[in-house]
Short mmCIF file of C-alpha atoms in Angstrom, two decimals:
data_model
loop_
_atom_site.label_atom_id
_atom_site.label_comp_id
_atom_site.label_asym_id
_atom_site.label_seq_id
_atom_site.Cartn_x
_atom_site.Cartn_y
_atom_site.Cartn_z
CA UNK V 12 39.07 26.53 61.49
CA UNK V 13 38.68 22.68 61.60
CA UNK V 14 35.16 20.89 62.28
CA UNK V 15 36.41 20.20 66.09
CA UNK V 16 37.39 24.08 66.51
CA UNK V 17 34.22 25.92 64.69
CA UNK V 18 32.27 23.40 67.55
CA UNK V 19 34.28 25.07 70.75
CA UNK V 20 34.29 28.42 69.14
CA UNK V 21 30.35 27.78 68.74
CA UNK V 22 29.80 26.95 72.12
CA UNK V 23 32.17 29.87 73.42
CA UNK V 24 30.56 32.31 72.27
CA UNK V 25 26.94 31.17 73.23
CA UNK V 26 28.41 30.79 76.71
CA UNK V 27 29.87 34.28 76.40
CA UNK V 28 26.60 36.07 75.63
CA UNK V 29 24.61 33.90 77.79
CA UNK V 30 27.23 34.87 80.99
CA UNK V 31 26.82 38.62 79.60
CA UNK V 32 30.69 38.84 79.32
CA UNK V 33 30.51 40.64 75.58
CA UNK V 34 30.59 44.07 77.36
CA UNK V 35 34.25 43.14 79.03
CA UNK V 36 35.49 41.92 75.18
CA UNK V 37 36.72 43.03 71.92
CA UNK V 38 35.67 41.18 68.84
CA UNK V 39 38.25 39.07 66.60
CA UNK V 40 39.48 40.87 63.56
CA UNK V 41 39.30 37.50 61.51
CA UNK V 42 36.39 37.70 59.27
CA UNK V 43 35.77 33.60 59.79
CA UNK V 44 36.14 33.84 63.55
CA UNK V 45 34.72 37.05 65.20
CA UNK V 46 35.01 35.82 68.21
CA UNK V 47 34.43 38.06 71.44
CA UNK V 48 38.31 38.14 72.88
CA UNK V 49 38.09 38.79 76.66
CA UNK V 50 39.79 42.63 76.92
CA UNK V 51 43.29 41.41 78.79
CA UNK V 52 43.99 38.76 75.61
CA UNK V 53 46.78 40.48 73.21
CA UNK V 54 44.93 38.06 70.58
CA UNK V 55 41.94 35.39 69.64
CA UNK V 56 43.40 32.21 70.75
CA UNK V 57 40.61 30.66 69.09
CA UNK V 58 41.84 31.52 65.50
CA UNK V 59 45.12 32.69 65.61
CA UNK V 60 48.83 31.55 66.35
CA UNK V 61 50.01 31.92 69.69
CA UNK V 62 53.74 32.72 68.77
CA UNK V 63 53.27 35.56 65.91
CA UNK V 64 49.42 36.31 67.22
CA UNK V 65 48.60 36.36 63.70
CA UNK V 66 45.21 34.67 61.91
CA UNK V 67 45.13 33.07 57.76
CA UNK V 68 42.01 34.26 56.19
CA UNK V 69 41.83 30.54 54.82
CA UNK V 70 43.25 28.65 58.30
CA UNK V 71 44.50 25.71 56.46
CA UNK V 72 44.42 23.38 59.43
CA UNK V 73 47.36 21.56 58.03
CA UNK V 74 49.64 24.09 58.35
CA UNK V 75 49.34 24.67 62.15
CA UNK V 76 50.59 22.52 65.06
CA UNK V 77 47.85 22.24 67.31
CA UNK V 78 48.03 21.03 71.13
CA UNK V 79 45.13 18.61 71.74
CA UNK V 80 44.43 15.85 73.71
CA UNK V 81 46.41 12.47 71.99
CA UNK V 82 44.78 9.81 74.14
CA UNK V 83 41.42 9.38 75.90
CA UNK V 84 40.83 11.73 79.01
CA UNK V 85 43.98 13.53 78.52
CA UNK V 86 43.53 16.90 80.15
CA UNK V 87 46.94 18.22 80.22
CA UNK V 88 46.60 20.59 76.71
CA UNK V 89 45.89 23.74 76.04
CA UNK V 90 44.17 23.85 72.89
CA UNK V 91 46.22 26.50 71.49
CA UNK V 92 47.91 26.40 67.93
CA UNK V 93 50.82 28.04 66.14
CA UNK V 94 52.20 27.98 62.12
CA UNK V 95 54.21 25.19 61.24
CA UNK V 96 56.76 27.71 60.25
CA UNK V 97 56.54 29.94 63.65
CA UNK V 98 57.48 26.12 65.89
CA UNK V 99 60.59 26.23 63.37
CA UNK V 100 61.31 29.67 64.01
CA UNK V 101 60.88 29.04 67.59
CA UNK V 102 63.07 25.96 67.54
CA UNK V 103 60.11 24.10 68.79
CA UNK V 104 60.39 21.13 66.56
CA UNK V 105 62.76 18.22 67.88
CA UNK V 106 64.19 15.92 65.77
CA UNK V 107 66.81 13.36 67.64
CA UNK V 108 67.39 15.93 70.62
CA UNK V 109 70.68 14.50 72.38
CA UNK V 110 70.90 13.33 75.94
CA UNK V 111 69.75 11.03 77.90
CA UNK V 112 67.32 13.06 79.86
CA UNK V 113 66.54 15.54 77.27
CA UNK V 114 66.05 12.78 74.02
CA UNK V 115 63.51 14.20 72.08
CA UNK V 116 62.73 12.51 68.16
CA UNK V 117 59.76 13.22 66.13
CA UNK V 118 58.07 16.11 68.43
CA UNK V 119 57.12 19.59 68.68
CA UNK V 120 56.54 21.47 71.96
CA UNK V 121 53.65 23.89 72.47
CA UNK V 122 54.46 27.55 72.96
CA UNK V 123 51.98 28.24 75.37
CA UNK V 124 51.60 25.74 77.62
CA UNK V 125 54.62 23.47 77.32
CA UNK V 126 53.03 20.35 76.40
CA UNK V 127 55.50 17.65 74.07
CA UNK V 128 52.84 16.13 71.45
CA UNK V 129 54.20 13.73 68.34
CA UNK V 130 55.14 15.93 65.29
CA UNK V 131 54.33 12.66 62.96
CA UNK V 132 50.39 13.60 62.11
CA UNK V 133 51.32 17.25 60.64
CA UNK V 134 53.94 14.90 59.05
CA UNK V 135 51.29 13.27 57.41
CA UNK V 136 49.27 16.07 56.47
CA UNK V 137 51.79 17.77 54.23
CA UNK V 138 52.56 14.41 52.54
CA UNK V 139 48.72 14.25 51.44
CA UNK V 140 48.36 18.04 50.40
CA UNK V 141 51.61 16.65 48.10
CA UNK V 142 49.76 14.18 47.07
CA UNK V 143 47.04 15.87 46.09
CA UNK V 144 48.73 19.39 44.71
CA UNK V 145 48.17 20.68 41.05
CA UNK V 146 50.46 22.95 41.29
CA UNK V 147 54.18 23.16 41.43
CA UNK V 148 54.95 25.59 43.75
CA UNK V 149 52.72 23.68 46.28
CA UNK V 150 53.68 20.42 45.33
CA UNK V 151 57.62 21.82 46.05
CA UNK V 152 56.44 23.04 49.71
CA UNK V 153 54.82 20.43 51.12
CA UNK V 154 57.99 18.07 50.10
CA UNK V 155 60.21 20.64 52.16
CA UNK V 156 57.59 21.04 54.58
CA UNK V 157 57.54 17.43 55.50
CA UNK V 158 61.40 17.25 54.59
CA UNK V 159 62.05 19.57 57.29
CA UNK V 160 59.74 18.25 59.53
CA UNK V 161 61.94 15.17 60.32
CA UNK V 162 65.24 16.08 59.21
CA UNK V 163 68.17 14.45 61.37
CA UNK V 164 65.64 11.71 62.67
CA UNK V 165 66.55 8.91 63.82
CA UNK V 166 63.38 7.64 65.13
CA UNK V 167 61.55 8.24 61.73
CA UNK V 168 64.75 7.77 59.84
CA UNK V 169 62.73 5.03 57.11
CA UNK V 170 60.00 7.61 56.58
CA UNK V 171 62.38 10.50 56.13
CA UNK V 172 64.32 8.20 53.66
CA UNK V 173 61.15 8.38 51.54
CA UNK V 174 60.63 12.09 51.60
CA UNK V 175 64.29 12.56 50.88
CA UNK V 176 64.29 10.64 47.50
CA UNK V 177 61.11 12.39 46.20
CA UNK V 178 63.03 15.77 47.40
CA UNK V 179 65.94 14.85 45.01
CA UNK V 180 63.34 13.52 42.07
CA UNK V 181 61.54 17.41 42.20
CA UNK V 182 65.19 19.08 42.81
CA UNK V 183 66.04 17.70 39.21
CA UNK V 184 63.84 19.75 37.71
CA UNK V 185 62.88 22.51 39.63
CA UNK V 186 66.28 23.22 41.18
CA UNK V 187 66.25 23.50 45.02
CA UNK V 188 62.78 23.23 46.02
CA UNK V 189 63.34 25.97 48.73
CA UNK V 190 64.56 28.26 46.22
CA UNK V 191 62.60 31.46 44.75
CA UNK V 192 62.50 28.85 40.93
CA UNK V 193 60.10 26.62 42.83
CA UNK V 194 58.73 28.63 45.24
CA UNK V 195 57.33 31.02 42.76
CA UNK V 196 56.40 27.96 39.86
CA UNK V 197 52.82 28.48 38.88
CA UNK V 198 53.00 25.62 36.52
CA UNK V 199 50.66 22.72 36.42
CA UNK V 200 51.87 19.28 38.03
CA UNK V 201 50.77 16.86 35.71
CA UNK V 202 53.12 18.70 33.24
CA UNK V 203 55.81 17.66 35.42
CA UNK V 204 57.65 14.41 34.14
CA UNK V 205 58.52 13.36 37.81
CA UNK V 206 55.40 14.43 39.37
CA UNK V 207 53.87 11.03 39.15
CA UNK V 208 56.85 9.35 40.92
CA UNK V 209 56.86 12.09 43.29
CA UNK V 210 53.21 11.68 44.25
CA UNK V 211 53.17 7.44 44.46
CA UNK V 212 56.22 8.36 46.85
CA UNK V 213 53.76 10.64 49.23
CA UNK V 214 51.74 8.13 48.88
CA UNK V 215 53.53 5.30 49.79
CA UNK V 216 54.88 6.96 52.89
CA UNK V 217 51.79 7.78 54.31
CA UNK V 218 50.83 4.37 54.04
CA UNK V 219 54.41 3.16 55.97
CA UNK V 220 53.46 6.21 58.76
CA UNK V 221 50.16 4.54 58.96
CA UNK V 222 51.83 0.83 59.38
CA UNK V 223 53.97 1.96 61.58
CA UNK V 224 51.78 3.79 63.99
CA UNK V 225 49.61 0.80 64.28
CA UNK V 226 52.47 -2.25 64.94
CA UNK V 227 55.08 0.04 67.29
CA UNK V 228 54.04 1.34 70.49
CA UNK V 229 54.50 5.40 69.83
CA UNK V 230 55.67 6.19 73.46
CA UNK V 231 53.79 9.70 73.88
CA UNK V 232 55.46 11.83 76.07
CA UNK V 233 53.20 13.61 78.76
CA UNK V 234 53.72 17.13 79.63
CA UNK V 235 55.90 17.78 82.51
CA UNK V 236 53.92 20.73 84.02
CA UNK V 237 53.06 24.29 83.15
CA UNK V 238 55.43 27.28 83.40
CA UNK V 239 53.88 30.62 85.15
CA UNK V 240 56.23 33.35 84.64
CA UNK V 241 55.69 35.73 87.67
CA UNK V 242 58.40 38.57 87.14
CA UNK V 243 61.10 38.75 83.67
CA UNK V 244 63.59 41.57 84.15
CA UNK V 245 66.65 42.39 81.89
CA UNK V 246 68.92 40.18 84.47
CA UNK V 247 66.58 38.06 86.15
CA UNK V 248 63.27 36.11 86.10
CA UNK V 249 61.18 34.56 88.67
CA UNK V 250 58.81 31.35 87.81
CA UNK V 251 56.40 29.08 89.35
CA UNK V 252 55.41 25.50 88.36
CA UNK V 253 51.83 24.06 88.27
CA UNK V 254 51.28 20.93 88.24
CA UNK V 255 48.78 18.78 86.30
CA UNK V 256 46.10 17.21 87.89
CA UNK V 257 47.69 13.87 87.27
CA UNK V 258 50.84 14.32 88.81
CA UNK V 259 50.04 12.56 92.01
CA UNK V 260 48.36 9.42 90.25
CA UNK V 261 51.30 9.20 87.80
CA UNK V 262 53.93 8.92 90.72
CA UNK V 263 55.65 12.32 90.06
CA UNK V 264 58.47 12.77 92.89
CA UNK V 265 60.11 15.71 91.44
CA UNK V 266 60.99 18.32 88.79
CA UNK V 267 64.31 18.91 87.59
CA UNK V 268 65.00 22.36 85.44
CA UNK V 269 67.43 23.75 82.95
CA UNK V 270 67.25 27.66 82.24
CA UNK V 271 69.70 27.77 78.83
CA UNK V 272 70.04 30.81 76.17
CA UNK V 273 68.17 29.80 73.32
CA UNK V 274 70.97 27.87 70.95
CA UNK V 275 72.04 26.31 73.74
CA UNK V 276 72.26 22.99 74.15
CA UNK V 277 71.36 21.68 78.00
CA UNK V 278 73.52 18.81 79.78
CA UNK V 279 71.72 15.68 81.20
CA UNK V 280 73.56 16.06 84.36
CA UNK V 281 74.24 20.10 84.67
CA UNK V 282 70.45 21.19 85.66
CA UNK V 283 69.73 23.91 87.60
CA UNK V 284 67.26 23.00 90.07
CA UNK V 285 65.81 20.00 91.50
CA UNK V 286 62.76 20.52 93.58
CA UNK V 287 60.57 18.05 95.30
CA UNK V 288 56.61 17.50 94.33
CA UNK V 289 56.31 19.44 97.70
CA UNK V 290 59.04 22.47 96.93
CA UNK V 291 57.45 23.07 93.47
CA UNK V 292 53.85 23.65 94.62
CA UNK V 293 54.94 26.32 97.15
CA UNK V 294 58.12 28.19 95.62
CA UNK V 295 58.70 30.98 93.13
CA UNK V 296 61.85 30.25 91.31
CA UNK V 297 64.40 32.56 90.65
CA UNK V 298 66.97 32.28 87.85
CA UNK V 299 69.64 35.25 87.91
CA UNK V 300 72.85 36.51 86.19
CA UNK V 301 70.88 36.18 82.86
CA UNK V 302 71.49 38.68 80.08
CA UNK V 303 69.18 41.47 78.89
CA UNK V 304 67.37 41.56 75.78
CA UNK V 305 67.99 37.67 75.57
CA UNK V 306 66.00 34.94 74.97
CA UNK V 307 66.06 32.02 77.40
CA UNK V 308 64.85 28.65 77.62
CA UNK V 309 63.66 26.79 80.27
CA UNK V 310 62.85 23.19 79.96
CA UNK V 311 61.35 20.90 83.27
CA UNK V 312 61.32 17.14 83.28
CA UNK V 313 59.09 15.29 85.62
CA UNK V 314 60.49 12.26 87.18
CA UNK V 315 59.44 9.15 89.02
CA UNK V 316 60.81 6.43 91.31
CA UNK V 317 60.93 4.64 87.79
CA UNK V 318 63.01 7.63 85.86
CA UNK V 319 62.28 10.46 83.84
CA UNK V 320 58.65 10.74 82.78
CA UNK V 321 57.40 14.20 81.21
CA UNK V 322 58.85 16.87 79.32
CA UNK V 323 58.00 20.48 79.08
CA UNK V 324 59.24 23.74 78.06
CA UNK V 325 58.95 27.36 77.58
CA UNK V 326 60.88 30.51 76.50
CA UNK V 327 60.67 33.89 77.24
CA UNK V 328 62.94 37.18 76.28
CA UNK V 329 64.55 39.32 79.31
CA UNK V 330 63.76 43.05 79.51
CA UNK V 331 65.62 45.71 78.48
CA UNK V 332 67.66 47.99 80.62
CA UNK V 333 66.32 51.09 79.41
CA UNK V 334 62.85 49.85 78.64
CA UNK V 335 62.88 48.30 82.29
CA UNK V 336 64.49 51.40 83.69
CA UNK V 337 61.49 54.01 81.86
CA UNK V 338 59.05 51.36 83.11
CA UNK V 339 59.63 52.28 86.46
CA UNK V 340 61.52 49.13 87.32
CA UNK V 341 64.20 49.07 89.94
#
């Protein structure tokens, strides 16, 4: 866990045993954690990944995407975090998203709550484990890692650039770096003869992500609104919206929402509801003739007299028949 997480965990669990709630709790498996998980959690969201539910025994913070706050008294986050390599399974990283509505470059989405945060800081972090790696099967990883972080940018297409040429240095003489050769290389990086050019390349991004952060307005996209999925059968499922706190200040007239099978790709123009401020805070929302046993995706932009101005998204799998059926579902 990370200094700002081992502080919250702290004062969690004093607030736990001072509230008397341990009795109503089961206590986290992870050795480094142990936190008391209230008894309806399937998992310690205080330690482990909210897509797989699964903790590391070391936690390397930089292989986690974590939804936090990304400007002063931004309250619209979670706090959650998931693997790197569960947003990519999850198809939770965006990297030049088409449409004019939907453009997404250079950001990940979080699982649980929906909130868009900028993918260019776990960007970073792989670049500097590179950097700093002494051995070649790491060294190979956190090239891909950051490789595939931003591959098809546009936005970051300079900083991508970089990453790709010290991907083709290592692939000289390791073969592909996401193979088993490099994967599995125990050797020792300063044996490498392109190690050094590899590493002043790490380096040298970082510094142009750091440059570039400071002299171009980053444009963070605020979180649309949070998904509460009220009823998922195998051909139907029924959602509400809630809206953040700062909808009314921010001008929010409306949400507009797409319901696609995951692999999809959504048109600007084809969404399938549009509700009013109004209409969202008092209806369930029903999406029907789905398929069972699929997964679906359902994405909600928030919009303004102005245009578009939040993103979210969530995904969830329909029931099946059978399952639904023994369940005692109608």
């Amino acid at each position: 866990m990370d200094t700002k997480r081992k502080i919250l965990h702290s004062r969690k669990k004093q607030q736990q045993e001072a509230d008397g709630d341990i009795t109503y709790s089961w206590i986290c498996k992870n050795p480094s954690c142990r936190a008391n998980v209230p008894l309806d959690d399937s998992y310690c969201k205080w330690c482990s990944c909210c897509v797989c539910h699964a903790f590391d025994k070391t936690n390397d913070p930089t292989l986690w995407l974590v939804c936090e706050s990304e400007k002063p008294n931004d309250v619209e986050f979670c706090g959650l975090s998931c693997h790197v390599e569960c947003a990519f399974r999850k198809d939770i990283v965006w990297v030049n998203a088409t449409g004019n509505l939907m453009k997404l470059d250079g950001y990940f989405c979080c699982y649980s709550c929906g909130k868009v945060s900028d993918i260019l800081g776990c960007w970073k972090k792989q670049l500097v484990a590179a950097k700093d790696a002494r051995r070649i099967d790491v060294l190979c990883y956190r090239i891909e890692l950051s490789y595939r972080l931003l591959d098809g940018t546009s936005r970051f297409s300079e900083l991508h650039e970089i990453v790709k040429d010290a991907k083709s240095k290592l692939e000289v003489e390791v073969g592909p770096i996401d193979g088993p050769s490099a994967r599995n290389n125990l050797g020792i990086v300063s044996r490498l003869p392109v190690a050094m050019q590899v590493q002043e390349l790490s380096s040298f991004a970082i510094r142009r992500a750091e440059y570039w952060s400071t002299s171009v307005a980053r444009g963070l996209v605020p979180a649309a609104c949070r998904f509460d999925f009220i009823d998922v059968a195998p051909r139907q499922v029924i959602l509400r919206l809630i809206e953040h706190s700062s909808a009314e200040e921010r001008g929010v007239k409306g949400y507009r929402l797409w319901c696609d099978k995951k692999g999809e790709t959504p048109e600007d123009d084809q969404f399938d509801t549009d509700l009013s401020r109004g209409e969202a805070q008092r209806m369930r929302i029903l999406f029907s003739d789905l398929e069972p046993c699929k997964e679906y995706i359902f994405r909600v932009v928030s919009y303004t007299r102005a245009g578009v101005l939040g993103h979210s998204i969530a995904g969830c799998f329909t029931k099946s028949v059978e399952i639904f059926q023994r369940s005692g579902g109608n």
